[in-house]
PDB file of C-alpha atoms and ligand atoms in Angstrom:
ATOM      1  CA  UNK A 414      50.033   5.327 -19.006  1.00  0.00           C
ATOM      2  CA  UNK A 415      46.536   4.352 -19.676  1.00  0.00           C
ATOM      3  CA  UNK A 416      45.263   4.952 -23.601  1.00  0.00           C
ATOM      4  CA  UNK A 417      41.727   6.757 -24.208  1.00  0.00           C
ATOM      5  CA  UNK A 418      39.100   4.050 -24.856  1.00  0.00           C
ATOM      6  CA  UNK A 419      35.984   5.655 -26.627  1.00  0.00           C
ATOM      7  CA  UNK A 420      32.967   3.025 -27.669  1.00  0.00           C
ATOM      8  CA  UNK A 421      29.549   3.381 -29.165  1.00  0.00           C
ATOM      9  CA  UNK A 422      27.055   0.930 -28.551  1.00  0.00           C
ATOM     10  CA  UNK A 423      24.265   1.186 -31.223  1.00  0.00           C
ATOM     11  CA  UNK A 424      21.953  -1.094 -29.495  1.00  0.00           C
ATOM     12  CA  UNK A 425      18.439  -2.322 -31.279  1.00  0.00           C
ATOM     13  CA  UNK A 426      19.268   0.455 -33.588  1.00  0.00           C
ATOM     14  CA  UNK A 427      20.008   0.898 -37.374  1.00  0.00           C
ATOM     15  CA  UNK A 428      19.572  -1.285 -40.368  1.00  0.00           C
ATOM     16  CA  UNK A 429      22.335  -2.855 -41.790  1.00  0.00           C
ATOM     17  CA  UNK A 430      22.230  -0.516 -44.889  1.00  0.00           C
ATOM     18  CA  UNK A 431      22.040   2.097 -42.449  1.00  0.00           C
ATOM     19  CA  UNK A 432      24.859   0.719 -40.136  1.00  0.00           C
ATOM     20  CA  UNK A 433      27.581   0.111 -43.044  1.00  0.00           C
ATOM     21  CA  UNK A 434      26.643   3.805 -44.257  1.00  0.00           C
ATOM     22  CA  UNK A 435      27.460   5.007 -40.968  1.00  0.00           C
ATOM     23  CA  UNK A 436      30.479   3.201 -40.536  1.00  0.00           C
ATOM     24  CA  UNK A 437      31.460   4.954 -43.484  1.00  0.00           C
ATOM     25  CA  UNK A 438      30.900   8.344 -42.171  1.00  0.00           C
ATOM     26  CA  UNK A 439      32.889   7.280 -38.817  1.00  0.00           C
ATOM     27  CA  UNK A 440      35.792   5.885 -41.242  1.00  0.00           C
ATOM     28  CA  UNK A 441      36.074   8.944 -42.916  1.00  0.00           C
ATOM     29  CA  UNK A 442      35.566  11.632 -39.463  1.00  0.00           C
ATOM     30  CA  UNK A 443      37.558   9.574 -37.311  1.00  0.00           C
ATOM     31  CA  UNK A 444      40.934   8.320 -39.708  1.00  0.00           C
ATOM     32  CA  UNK A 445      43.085  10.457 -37.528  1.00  0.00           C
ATOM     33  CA  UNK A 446      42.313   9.635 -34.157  1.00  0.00           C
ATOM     34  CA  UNK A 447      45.308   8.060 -32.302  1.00  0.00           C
ATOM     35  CA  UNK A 448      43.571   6.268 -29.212  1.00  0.00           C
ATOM     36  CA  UNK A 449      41.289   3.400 -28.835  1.00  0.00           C
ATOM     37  CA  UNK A 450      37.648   3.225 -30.963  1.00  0.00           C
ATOM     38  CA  UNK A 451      34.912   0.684 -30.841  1.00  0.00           C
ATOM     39  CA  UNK A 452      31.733   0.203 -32.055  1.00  0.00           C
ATOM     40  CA  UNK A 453      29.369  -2.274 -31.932  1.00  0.00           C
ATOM     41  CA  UNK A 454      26.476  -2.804 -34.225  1.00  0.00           C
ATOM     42  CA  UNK A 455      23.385  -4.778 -33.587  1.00  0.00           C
ATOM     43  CA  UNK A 456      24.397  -8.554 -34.329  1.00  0.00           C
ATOM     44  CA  UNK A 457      22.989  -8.472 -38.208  1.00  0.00           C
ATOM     45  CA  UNK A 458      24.686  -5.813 -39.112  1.00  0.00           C
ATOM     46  CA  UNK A 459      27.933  -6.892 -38.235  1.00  0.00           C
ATOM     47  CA  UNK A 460      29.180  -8.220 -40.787  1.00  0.00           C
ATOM     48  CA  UNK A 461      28.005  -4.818 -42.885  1.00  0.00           C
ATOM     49  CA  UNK A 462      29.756  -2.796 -40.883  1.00  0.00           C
ATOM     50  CA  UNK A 463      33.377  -5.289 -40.828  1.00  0.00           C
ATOM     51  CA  UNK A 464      33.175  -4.910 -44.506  1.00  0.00           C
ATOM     52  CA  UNK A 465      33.697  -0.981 -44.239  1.00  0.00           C
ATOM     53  CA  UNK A 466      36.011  -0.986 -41.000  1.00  0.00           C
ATOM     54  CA  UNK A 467      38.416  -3.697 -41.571  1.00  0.00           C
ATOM     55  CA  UNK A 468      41.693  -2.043 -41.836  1.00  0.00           C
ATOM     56  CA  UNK A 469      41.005   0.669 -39.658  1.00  0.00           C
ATOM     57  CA  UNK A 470      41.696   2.246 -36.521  1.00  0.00           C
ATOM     58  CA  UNK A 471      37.540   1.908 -34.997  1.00  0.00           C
ATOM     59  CA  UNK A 472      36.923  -1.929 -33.914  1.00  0.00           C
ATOM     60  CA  UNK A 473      34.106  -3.688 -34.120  1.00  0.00           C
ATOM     61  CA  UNK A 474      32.074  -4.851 -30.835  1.00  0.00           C
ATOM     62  CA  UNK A 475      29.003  -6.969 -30.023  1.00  0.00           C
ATOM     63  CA  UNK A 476      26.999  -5.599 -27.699  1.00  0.00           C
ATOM     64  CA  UNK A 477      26.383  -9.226 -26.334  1.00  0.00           C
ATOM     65  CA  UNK A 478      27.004 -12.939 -26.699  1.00  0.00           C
ATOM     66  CA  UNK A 479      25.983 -16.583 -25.397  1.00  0.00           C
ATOM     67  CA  UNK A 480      27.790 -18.052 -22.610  1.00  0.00           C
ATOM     68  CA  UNK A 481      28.063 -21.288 -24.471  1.00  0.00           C
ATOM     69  CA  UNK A 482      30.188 -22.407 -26.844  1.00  0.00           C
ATOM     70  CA  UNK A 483      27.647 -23.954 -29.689  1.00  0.00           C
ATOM     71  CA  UNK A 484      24.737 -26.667 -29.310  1.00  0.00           C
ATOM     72  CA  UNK A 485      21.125 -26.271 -29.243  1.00  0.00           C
ATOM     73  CA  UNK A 486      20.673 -23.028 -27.907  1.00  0.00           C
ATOM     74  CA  UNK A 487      18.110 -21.015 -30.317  1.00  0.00           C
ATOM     75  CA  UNK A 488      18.363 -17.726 -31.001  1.00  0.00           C
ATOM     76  CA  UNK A 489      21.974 -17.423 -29.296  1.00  0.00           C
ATOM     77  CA  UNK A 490      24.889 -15.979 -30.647  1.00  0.00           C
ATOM     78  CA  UNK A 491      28.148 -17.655 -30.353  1.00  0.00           C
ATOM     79  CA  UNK A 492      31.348 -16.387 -29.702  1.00  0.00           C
ATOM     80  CA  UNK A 493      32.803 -18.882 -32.460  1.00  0.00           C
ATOM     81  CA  UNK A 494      30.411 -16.796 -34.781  1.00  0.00           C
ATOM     82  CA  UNK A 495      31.559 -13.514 -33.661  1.00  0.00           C
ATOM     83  CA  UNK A 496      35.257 -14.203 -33.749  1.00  0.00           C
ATOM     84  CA  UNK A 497      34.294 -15.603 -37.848  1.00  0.00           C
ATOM     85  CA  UNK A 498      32.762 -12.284 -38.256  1.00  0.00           C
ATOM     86  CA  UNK A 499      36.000 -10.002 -37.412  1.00  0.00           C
ATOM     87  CA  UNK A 500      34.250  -8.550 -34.003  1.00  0.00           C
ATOM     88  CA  UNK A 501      37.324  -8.256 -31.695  1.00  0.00           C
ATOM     89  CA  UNK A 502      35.866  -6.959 -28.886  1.00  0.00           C
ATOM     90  CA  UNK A 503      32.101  -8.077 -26.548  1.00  0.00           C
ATOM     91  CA  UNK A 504      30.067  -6.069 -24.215  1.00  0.00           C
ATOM     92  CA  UNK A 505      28.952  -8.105 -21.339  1.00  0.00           C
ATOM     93  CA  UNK A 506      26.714  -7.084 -18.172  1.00  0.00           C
ATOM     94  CA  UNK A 507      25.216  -4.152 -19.910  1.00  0.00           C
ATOM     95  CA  UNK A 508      22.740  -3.224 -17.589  1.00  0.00           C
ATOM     96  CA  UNK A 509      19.978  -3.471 -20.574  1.00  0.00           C
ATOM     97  CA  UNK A 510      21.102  -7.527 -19.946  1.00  0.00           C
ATOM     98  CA  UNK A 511      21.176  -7.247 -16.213  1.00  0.00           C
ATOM     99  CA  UNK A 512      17.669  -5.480 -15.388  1.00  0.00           C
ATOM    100  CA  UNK A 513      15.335  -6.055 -18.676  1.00  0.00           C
ATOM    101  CA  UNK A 514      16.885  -9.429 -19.498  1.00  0.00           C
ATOM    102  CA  UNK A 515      17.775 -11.008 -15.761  1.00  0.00           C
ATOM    103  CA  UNK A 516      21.589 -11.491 -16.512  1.00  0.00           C
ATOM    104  CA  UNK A 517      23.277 -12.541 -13.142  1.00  0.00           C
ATOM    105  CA  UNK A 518      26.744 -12.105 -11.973  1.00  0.00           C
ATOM    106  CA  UNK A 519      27.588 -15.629 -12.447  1.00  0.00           C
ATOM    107  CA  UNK A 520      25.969 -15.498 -16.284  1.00  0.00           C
ATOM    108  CA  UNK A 521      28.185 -12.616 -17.164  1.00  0.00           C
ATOM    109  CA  UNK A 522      31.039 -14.629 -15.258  1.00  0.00           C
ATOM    110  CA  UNK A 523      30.619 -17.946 -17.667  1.00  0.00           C
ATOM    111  CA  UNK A 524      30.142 -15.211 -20.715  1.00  0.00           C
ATOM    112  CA  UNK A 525      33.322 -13.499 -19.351  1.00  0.00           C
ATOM    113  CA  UNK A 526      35.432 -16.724 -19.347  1.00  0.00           C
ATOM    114  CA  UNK A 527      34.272 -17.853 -22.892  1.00  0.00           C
ATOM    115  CA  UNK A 528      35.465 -14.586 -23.941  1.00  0.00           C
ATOM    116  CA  UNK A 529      39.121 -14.665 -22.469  1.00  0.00           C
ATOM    117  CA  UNK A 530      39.093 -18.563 -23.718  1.00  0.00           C
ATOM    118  CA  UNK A 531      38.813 -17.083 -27.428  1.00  0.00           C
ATOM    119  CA  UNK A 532      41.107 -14.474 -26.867  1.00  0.00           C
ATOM    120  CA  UNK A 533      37.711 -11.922 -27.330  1.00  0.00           C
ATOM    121  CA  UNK A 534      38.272  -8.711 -25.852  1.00  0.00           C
ATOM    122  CA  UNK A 535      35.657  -7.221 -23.070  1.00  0.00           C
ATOM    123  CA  UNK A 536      33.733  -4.707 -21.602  1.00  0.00           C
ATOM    124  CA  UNK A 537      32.584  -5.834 -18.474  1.00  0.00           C
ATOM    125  CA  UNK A 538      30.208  -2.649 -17.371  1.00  0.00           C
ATOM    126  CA  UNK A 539      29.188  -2.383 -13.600  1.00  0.00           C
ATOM    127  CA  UNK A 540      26.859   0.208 -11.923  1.00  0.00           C
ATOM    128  CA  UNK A 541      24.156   0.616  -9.746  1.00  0.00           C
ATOM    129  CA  UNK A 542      20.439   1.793  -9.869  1.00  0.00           C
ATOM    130  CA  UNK A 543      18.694   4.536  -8.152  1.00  0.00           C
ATOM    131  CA  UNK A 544      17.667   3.013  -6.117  1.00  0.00           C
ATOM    132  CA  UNK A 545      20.892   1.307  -4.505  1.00  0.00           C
ATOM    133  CA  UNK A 546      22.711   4.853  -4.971  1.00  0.00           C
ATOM    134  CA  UNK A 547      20.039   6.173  -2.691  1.00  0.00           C
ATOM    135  CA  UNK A 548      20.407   3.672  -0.132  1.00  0.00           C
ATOM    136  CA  UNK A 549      24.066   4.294  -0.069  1.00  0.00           C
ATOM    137  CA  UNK A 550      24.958   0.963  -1.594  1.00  0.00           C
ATOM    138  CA  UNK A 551      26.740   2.127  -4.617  1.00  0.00           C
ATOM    139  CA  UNK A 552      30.343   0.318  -3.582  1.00  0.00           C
ATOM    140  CA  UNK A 553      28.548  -2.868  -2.599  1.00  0.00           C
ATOM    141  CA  UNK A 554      27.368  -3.039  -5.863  1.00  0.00           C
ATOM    142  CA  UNK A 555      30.333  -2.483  -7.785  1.00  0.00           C
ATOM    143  CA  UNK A 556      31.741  -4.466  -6.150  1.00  0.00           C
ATOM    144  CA  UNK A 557      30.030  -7.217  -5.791  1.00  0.00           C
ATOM    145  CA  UNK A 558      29.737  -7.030  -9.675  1.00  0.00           C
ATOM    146  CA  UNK A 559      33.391  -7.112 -10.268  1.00  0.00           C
ATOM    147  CA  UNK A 560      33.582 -10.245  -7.644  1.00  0.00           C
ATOM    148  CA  UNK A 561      31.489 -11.776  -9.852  1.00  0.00           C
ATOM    149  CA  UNK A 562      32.021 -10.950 -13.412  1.00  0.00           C
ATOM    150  CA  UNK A 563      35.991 -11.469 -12.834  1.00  0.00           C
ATOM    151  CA  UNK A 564      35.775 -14.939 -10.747  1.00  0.00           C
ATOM    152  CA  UNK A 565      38.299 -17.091 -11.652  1.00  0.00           C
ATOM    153  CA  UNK A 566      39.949 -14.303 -13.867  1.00  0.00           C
ATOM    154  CA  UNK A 567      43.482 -14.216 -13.342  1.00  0.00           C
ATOM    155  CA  UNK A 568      45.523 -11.330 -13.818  1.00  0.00           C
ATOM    156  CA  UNK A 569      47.860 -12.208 -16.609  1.00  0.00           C
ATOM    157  CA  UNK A 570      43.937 -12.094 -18.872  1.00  0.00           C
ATOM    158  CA  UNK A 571      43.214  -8.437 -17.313  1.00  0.00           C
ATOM    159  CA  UNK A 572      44.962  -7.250 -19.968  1.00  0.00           C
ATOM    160  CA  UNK A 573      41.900  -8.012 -22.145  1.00  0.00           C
ATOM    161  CA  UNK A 574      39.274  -6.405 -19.775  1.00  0.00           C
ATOM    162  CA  UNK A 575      38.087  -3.184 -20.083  1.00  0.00           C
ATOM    163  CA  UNK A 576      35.523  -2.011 -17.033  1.00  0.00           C
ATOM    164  CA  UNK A 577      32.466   0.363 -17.843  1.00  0.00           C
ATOM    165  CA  UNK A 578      30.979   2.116 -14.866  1.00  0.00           C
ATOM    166  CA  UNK A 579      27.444   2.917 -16.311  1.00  0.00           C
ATOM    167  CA  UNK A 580      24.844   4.201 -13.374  1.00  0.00           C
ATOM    168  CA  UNK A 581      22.197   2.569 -14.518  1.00  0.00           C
ATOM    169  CA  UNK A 582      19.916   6.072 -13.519  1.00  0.00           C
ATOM    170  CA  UNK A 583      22.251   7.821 -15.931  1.00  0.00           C
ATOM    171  CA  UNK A 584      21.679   5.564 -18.929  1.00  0.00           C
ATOM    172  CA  UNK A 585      19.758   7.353 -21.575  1.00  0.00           C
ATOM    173  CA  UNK A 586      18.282   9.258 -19.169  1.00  0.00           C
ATOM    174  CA  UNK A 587      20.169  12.547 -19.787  1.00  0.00           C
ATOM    175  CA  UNK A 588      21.349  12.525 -16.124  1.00  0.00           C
ATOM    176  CA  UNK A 589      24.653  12.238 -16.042  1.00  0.00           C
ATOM    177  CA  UNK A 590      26.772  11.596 -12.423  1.00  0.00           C
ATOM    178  CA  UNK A 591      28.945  14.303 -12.208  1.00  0.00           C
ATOM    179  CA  UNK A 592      32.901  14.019 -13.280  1.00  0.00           C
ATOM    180  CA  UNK A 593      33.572  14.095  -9.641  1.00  0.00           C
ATOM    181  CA  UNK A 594      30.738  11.496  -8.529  1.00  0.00           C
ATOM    182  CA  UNK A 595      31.798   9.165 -11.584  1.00  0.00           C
ATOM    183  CA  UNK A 596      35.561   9.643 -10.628  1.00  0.00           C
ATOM    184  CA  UNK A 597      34.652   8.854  -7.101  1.00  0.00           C
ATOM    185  CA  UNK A 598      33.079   5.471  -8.345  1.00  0.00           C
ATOM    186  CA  UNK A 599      36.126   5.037 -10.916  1.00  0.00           C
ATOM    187  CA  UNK A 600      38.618   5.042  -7.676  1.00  0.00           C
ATOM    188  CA  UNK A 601      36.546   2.944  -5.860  1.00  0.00           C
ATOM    189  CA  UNK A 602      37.051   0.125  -8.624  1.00  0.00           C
ATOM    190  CA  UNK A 603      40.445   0.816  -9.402  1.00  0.00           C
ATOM    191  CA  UNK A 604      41.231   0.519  -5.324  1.00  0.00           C
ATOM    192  CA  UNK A 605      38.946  -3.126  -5.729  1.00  0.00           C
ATOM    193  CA  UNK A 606      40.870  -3.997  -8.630  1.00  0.00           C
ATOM    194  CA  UNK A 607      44.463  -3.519  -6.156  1.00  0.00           C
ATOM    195  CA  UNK A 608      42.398  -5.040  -3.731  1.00  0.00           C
ATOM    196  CA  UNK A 609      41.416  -8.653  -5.895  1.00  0.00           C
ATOM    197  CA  UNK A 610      44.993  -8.733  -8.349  1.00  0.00           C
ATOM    198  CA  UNK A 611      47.841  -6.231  -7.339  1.00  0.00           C
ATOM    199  CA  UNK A 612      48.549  -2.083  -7.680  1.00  0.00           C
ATOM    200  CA  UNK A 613      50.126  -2.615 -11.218  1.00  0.00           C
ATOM    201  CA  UNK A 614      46.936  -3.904 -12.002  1.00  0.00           C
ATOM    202  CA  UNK A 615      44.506  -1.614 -11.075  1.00  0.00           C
ATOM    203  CA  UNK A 616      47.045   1.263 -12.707  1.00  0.00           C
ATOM    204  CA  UNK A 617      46.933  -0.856 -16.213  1.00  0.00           C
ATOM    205  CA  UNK A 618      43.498  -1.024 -15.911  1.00  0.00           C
ATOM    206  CA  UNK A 619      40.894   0.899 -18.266  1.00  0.00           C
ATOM    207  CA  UNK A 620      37.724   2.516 -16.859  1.00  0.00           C
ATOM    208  CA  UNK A 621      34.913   4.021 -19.035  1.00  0.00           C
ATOM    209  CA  UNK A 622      32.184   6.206 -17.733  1.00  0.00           C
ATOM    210  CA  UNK A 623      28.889   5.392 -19.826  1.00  0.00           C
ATOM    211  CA  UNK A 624      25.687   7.376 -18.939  1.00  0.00           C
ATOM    212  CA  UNK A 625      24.639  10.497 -20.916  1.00  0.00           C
ATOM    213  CA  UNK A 626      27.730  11.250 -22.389  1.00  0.00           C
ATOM    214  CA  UNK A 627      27.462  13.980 -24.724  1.00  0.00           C
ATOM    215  CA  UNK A 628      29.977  16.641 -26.702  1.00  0.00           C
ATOM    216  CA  UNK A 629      29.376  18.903 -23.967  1.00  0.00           C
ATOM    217  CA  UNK A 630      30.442  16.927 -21.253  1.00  0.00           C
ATOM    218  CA  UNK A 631      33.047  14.511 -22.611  1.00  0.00           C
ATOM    219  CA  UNK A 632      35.792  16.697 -22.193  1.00  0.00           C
ATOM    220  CA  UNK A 633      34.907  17.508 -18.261  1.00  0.00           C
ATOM    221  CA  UNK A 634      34.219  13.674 -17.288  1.00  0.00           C
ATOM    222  CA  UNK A 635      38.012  12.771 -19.835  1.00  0.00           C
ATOM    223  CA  UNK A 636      39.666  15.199 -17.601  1.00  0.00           C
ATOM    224  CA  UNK A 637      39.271  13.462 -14.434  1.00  0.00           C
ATOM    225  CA  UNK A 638      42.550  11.151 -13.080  1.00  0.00           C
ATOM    226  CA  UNK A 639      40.414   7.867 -13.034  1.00  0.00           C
ATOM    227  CA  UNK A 640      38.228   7.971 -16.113  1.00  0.00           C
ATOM    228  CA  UNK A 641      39.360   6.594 -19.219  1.00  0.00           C
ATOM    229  CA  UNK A 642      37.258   6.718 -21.541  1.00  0.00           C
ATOM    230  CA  UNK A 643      33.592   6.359 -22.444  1.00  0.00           C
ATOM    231  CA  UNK A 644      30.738   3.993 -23.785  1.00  0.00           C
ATOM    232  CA  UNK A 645      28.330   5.648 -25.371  1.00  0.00           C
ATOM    233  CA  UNK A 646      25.210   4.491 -26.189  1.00  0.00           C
ATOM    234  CA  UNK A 647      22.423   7.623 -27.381  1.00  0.00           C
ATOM    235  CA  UNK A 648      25.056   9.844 -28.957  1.00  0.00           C
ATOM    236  CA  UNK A 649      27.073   7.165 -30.540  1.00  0.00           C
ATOM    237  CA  UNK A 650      24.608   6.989 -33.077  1.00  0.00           C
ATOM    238  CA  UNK A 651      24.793  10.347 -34.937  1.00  0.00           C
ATOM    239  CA  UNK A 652      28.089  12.222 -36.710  1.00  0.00           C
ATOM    240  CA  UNK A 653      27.544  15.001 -35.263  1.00  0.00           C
ATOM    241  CA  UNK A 654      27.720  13.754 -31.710  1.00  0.00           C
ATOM    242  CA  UNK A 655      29.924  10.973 -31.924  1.00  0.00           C
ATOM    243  CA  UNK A 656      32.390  12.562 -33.457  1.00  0.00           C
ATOM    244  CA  UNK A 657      33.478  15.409 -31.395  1.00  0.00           C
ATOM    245  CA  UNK A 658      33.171  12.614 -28.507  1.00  0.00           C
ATOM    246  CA  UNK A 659      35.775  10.397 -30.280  1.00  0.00           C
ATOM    247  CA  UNK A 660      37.813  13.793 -30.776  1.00  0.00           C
ATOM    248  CA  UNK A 661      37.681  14.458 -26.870  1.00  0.00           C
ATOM    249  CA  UNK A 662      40.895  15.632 -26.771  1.00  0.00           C
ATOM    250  CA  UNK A 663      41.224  17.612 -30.533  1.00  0.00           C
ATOM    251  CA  UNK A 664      37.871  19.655 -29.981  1.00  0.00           C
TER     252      UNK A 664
HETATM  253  C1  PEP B2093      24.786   2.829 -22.720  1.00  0.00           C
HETATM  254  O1  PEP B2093      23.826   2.300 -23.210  1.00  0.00           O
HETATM  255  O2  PEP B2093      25.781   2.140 -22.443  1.00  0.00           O
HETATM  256  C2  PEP B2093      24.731   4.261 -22.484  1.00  0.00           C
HETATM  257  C3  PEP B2093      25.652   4.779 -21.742  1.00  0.00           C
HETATM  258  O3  PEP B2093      23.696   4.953 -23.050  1.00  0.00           O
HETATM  259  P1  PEP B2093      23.513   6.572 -23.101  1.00  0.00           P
HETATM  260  O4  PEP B2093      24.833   7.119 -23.559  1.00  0.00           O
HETATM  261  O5  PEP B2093      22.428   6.796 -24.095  1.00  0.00           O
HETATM  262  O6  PEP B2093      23.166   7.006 -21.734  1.00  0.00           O
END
């Protein structure tokens, strides 16, 4: 039995005054909530919003981190740093990384493996563009991204790995795949996932939808067999959306 996974990723937004004042909000709304929370701040206002979340049931994410260790690497963030913080849990291969910043399959991978080496949870979030869904490519892609974000990731650290199936034409774009296109998708990696580590596996394993997920549709996309849970990015960053999200199954 698979628990509900719901994440907000705040991206370049909020202060840290404004992110700790949040947190507050979501500390107080969400106390009762018995499955899985996240949320990850921009990188300075971690620490803010630690401070108001330790203790509680929502985690705290970073939306990103280097795939080194330390050194000479300015204006990186280490996982060493993160872990200091109290962040539990990094998104890596957001497609923000993968199309605006150039992040390759074999980046993630080394990012992916630094993770699991500090005992950092992960998102690893996979999806394809227009572009490739129009040219019928969409399980190439997928798949080729898990290939290469999970190299050399055994199954005993699967455990650890959440997957986020975020079209990238869906991402803040207020087109959302349907519950039965992104279930589609959601079978297609859970069948790759039996395919590259075993059946058990690919049951244990969490999949979010991310993409324009909204109070109105949350319920719809949580009711399908293969989707897990979401990672939301637009409406993650108000009350009054986030919270009925988080409350999928109370509202
Ligand atoms: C995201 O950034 O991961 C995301 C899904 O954004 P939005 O919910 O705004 O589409």
């Amino acid at each position: 039995m698979r628990t509900a996974y719901m994440a907000g990723n705040w991206k370049m937004h909020k202060t840290p005054s404004e992110s700790a004042a949040f947190a507050r909000e979501l500390k107080r709304a969400l106390s009762h909530v018995g499955h899985k929370l996240m949320v990850a701040p921009a990188f300075p206002c971690i620490s803010a919003v630690v401070d108001v979340l330790k203790g509680t049931n929502v985690l705290v994410g970073a939306q990103n981190m280097s795939s080194e260790e330390q050194g000479a690497h300015t204006g990186e963030v280490s996982v060493l740093m993160l872990k200091d913080l109290g962040v539990r849990v990094v998104i890596l291969g957001h497609s923000e990384r993968r199309h605006t910043y150039g992040e390759t399959d074999k980046f993630i991978n080394a990012k992916v493996q630094l993770a699991l080496k500090h005992g950092m949870e992960i998102i690893l979030c996979v999806g394809e563009t227009l572009e490739e869904r129009e040219a019928g490519k969409v399980d190439d892609v997928v798949n080729g991204q898990l290939a290469g974000g999970l190299h050399g990731v055994s199954e005993s650290q699967l455990p650890g790995i959440t997957i986020a199936y975020e079209p990238v034409w869906a991402i803040g774009t207020g087109r959302n795949a349907t519950p039965e296109d992104a279930d589609a998708v959601h079978r297609t990696i859970r069948n790759t996932i039996s395919a590259m580590y075993s059946k058990a596996a690919a049951e244990a394993m969490v999949i979010q939808y991310g993409g324009s997920v909204k109070p109105d549709n949350v319920k719809s996309l949580m009711s399908m067999a293969n989707i897990d849970g979401a990672l939301v990015g637009g409406a993650a960053l108000k009350i009054d959306s986030f919270e009925p999200i988080a409350k999928f199954d109370q509202m």
